[in-house]
PDB file of C-alpha atoms and ligand atoms in Angstrom:
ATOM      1  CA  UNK S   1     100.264 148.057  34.783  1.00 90.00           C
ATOM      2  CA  UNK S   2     101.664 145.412  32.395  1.00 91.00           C
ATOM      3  CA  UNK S   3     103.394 142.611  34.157  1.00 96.00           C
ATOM      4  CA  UNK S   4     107.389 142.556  34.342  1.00 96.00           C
ATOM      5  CA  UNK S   5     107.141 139.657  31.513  1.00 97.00           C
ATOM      6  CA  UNK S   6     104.718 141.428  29.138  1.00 98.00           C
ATOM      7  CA  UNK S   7     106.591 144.750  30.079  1.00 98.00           C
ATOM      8  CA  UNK S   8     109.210 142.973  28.935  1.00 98.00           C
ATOM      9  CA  UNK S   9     107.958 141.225  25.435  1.00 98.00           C
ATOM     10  CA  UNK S  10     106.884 144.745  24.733  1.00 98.00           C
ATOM     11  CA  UNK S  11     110.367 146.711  25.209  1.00 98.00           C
ATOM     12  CA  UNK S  12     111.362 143.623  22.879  1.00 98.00           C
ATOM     13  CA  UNK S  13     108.877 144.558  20.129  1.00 98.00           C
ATOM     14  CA  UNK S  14     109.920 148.194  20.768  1.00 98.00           C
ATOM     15  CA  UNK S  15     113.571 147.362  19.623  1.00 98.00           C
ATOM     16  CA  UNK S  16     112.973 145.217  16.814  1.00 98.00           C
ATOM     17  CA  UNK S  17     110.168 148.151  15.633  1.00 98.00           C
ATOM     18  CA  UNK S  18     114.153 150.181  15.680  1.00 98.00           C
ATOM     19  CA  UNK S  19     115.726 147.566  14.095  1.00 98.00           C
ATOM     20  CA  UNK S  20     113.258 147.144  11.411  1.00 98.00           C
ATOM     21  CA  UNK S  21     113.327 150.933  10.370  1.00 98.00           C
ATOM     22  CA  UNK S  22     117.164 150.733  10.348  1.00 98.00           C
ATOM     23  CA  UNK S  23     117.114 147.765   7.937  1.00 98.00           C
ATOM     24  CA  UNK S  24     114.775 149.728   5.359  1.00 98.00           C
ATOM     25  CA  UNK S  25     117.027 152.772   5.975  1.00 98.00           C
ATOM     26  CA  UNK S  26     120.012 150.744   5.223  1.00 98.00           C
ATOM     27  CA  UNK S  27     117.887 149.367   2.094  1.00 98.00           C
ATOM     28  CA  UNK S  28     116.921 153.209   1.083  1.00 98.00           C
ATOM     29  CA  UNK S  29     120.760 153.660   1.555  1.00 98.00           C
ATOM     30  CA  UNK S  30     121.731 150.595  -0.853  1.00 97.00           C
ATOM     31  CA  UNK S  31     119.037 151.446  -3.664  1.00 97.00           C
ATOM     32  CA  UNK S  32     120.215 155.093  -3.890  1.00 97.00           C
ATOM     33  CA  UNK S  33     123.911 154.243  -4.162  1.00 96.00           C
ATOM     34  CA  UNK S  34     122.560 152.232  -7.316  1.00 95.00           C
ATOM     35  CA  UNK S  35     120.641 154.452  -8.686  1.00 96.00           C
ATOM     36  CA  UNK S  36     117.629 153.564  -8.139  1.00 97.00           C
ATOM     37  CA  UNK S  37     115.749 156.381  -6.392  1.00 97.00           C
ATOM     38  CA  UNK S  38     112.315 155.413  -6.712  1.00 97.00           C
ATOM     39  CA  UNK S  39     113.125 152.520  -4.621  1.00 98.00           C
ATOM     40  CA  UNK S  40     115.191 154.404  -2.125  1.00 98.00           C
ATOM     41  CA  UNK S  41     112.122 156.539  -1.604  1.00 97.00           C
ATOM     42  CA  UNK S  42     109.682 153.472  -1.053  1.00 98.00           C
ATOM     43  CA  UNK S  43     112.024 152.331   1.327  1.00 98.00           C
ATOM     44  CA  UNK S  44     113.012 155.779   2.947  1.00 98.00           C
ATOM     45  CA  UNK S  45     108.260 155.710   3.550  1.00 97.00           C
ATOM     46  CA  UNK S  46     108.732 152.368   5.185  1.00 97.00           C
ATOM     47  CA  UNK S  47     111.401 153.351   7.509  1.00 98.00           C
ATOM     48  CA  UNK S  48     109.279 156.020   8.577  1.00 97.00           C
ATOM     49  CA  UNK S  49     106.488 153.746   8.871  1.00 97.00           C
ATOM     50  CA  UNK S  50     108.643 151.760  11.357  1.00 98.00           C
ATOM     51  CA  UNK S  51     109.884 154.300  13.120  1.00 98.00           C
ATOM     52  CA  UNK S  52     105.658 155.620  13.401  1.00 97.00           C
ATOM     53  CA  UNK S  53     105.218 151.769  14.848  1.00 98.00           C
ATOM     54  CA  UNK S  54     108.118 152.701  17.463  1.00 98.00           C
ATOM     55  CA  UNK S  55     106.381 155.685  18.679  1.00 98.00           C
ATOM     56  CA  UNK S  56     103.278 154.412  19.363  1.00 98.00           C
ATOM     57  CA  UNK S  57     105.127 150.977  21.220  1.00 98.00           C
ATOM     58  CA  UNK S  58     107.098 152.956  23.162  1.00 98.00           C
ATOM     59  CA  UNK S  59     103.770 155.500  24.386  1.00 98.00           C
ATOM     60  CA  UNK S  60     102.085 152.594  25.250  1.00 98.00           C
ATOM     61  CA  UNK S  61     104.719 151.437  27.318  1.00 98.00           C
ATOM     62  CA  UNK S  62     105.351 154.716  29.074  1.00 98.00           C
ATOM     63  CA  UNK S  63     101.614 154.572  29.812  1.00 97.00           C
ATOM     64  CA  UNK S  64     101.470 151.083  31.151  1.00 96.00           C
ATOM     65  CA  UNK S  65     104.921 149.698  32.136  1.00 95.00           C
ATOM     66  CA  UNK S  66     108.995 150.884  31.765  1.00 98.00           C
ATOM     67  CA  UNK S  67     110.918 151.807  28.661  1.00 98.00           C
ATOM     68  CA  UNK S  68     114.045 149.890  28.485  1.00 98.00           C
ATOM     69  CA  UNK S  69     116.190 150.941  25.217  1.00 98.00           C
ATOM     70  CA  UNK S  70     118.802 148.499  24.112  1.00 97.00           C
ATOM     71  CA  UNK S  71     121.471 148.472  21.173  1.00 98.00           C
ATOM     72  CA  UNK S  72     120.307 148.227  17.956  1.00 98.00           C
ATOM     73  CA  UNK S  73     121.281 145.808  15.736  1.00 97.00           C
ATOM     74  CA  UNK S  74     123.420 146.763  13.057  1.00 98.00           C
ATOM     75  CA  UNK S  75     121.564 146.117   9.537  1.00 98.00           C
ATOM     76  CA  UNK S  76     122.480 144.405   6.398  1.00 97.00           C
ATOM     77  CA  UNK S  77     123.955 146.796   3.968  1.00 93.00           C
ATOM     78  CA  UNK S  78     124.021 145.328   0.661  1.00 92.00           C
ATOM     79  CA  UNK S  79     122.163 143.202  -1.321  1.00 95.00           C
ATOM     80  CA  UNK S  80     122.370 140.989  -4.640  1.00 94.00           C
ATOM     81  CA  UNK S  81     119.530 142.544  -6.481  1.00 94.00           C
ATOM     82  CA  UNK S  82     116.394 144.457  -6.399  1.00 96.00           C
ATOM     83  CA  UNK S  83     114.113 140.941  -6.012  1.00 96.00           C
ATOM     84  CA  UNK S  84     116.211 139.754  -3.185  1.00 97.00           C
ATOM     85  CA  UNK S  85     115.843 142.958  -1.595  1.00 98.00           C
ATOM     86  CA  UNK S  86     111.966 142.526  -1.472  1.00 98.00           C
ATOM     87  CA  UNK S  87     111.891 138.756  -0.785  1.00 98.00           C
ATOM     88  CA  UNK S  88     114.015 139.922   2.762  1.00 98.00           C
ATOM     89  CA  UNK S  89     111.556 142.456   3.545  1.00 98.00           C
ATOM     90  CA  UNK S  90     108.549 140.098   2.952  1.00 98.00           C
ATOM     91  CA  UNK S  91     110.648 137.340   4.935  1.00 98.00           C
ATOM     92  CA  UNK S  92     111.253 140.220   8.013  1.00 98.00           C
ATOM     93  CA  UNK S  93     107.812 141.082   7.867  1.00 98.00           C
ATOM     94  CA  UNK S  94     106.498 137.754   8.235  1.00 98.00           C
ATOM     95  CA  UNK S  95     108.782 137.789  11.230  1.00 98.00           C
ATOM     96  CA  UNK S  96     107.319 141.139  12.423  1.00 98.00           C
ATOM     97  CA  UNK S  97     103.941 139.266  12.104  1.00 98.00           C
ATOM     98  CA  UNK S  98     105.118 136.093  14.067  1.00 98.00           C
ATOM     99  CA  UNK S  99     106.543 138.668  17.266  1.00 98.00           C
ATOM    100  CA  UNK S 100     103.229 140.546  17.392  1.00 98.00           C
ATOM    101  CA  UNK S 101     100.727 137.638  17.206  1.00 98.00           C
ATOM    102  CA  UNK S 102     102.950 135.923  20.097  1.00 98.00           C
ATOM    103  CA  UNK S 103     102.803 139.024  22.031  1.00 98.00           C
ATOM    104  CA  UNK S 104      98.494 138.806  21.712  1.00 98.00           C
ATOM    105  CA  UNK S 105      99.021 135.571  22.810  1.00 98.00           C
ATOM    106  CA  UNK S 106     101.022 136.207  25.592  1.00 98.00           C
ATOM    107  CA  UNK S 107      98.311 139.097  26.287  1.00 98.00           C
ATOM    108  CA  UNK S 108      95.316 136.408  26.251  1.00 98.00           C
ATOM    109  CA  UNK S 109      97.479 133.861  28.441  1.00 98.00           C
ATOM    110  CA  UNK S 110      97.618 136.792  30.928  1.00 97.00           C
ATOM    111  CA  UNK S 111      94.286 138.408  30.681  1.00 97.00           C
ATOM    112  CA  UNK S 112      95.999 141.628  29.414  1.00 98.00           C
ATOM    113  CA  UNK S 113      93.060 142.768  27.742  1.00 97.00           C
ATOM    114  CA  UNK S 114      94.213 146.807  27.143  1.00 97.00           C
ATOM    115  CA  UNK S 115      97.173 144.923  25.451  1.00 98.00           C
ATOM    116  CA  UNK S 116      95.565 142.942  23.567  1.00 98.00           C
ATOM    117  CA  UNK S 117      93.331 145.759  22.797  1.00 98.00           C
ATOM    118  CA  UNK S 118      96.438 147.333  21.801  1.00 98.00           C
ATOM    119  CA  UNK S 119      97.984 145.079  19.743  1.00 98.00           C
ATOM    120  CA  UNK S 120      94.962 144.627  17.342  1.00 98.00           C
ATOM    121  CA  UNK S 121      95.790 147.787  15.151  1.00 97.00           C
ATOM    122  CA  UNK S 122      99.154 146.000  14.648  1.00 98.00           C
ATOM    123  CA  UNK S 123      97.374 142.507  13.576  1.00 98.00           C
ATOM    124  CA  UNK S 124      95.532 144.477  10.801  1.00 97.00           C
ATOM    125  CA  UNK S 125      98.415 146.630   9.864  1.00 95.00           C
ATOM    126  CA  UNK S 126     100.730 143.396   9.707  1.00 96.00           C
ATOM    127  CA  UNK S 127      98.125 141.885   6.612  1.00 97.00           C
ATOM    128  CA  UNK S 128      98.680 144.766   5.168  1.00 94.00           C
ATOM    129  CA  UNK S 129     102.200 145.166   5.118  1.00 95.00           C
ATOM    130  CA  UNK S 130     102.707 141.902   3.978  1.00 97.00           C
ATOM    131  CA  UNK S 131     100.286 142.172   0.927  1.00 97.00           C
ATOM    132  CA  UNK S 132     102.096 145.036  -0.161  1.00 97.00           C
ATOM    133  CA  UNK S 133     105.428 143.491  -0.145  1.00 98.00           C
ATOM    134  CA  UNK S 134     103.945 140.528  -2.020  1.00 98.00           C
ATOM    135  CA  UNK S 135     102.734 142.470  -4.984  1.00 97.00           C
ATOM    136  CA  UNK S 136     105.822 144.604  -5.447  1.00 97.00           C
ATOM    137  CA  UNK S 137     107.558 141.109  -5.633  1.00 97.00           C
ATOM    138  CA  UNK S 138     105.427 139.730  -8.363  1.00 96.00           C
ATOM    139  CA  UNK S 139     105.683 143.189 -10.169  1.00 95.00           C
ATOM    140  CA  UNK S 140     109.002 142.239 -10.642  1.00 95.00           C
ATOM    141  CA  UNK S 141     108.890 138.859 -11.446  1.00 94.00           C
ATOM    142  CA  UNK S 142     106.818 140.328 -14.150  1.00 94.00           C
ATOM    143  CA  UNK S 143     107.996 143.102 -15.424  1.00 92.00           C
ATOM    144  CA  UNK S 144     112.208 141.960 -14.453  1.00 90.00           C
ATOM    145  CA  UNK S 145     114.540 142.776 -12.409  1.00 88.00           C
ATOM    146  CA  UNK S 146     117.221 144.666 -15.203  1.00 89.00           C
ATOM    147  CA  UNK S 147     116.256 146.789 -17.967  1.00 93.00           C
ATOM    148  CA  UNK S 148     112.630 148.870 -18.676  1.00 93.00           C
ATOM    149  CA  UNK S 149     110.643 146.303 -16.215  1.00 93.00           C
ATOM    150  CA  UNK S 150     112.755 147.635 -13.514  1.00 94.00           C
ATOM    151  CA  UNK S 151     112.723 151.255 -14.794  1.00 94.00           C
ATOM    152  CA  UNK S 152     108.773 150.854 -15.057  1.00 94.00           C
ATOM    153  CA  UNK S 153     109.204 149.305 -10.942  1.00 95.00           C
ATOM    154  CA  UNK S 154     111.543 152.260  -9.869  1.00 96.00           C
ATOM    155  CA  UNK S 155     109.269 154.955 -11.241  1.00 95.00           C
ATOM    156  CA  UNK S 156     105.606 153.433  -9.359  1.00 94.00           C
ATOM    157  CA  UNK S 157     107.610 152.920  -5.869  1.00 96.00           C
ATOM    158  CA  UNK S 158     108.540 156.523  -6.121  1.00 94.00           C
ATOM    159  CA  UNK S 159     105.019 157.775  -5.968  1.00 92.00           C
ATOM    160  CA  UNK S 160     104.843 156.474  -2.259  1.00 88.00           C
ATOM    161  CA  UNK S 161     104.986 158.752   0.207  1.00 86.00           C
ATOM    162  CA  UNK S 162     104.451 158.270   3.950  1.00 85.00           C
ATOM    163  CA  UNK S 163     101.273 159.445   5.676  1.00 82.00           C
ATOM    164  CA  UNK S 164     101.271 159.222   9.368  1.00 80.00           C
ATOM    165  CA  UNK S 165      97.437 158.182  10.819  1.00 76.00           C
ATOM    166  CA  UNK S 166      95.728 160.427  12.688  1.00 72.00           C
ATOM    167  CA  UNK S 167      96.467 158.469  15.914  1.00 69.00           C
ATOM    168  CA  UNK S 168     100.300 157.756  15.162  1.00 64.00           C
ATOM    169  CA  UNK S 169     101.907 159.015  17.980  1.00 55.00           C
ATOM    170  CA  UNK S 170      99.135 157.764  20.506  1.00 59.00           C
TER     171      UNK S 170
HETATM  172 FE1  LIG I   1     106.514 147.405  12.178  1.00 52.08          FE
HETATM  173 FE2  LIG I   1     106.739 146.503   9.195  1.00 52.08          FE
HETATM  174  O1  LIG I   1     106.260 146.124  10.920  1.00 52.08           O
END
């Protein structure tokens, strides 16, 4: 069993896992009523992606502690541009990254080892994440953020769709 404070660091990772999905399903929401589909779809794989992170939070926590489910946070809804867009999702993921590598901390302090077990796949998908973000962003300082750059943008981030791993829901 997890203890009652790294049950409950990981029911806080579970909600902001949520919370993160609803804030790229608000984004998929925003780029669509703009027109820009390809992006809508990037961020409509991401959400998934979150929501894939969820799962597997909340099975480990039925396996080794309680769920607790809180309210959600309400997400941002609109946005100046396509750039600033990005720049908040590499800014939340760098958050994301921040939560998790506490939480492996807080697994060390306490000898948690199956959580910090745990938690690794998240430390490698966090690098990840974040590189990805930061090369969409200098695509578009590139190619622009109006115009044929972002046409050229809009059409790539379509191609992404979302693959759940093998072990997603585990
Ligand atoms: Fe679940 Fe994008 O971190």
């Amino acid at each position: 069993m997890a203890s009652d404070k790294m049950n409950k660091a990981l029911n806080a990772q579970l909600n902001f896992e949520y919370y993160s999905a609803y804030v790229y399903l608000a984004m998929a929401a925003h780029a669509d009523n703009i027109g820009l589909k390809g992006i809508s779809s990037w961020f409509d794989a991401q959400y998934q992606e979150e929501m894939m992170h969820a799962t597997k939070f909340l099975h480990y926590i039925m396996d080794r502690g309680v769920v607790e489910l809180e309210t959600i946070e309400k997400p941002r809804k609109e946005y100046k541009d396509v750039l600033e867009m990005f720049e908040v999702t590499l800014e939340h993921e760098q958050e994301v990254t921040a939560k998790i590598n506490d939480l492996a901390t807080l697994a060390i302090e306490e000898k948690d080892h199956a959580t910090n077990s745990f938690l690794q796949w998240f430390i490698n998908e966090q690098v990840e994440e974040e590189a990805t973000v930061k090369e969409i962003l200098d695509k578009l300082k590139l190619a622009g953020t109006t115009g044929p750059g972002l046409f050229m943008v809009n059409n790539e981030l379509g191609a992404r769709t979302f693959a759940p791993p093998a072990d997603a829901t585990e």
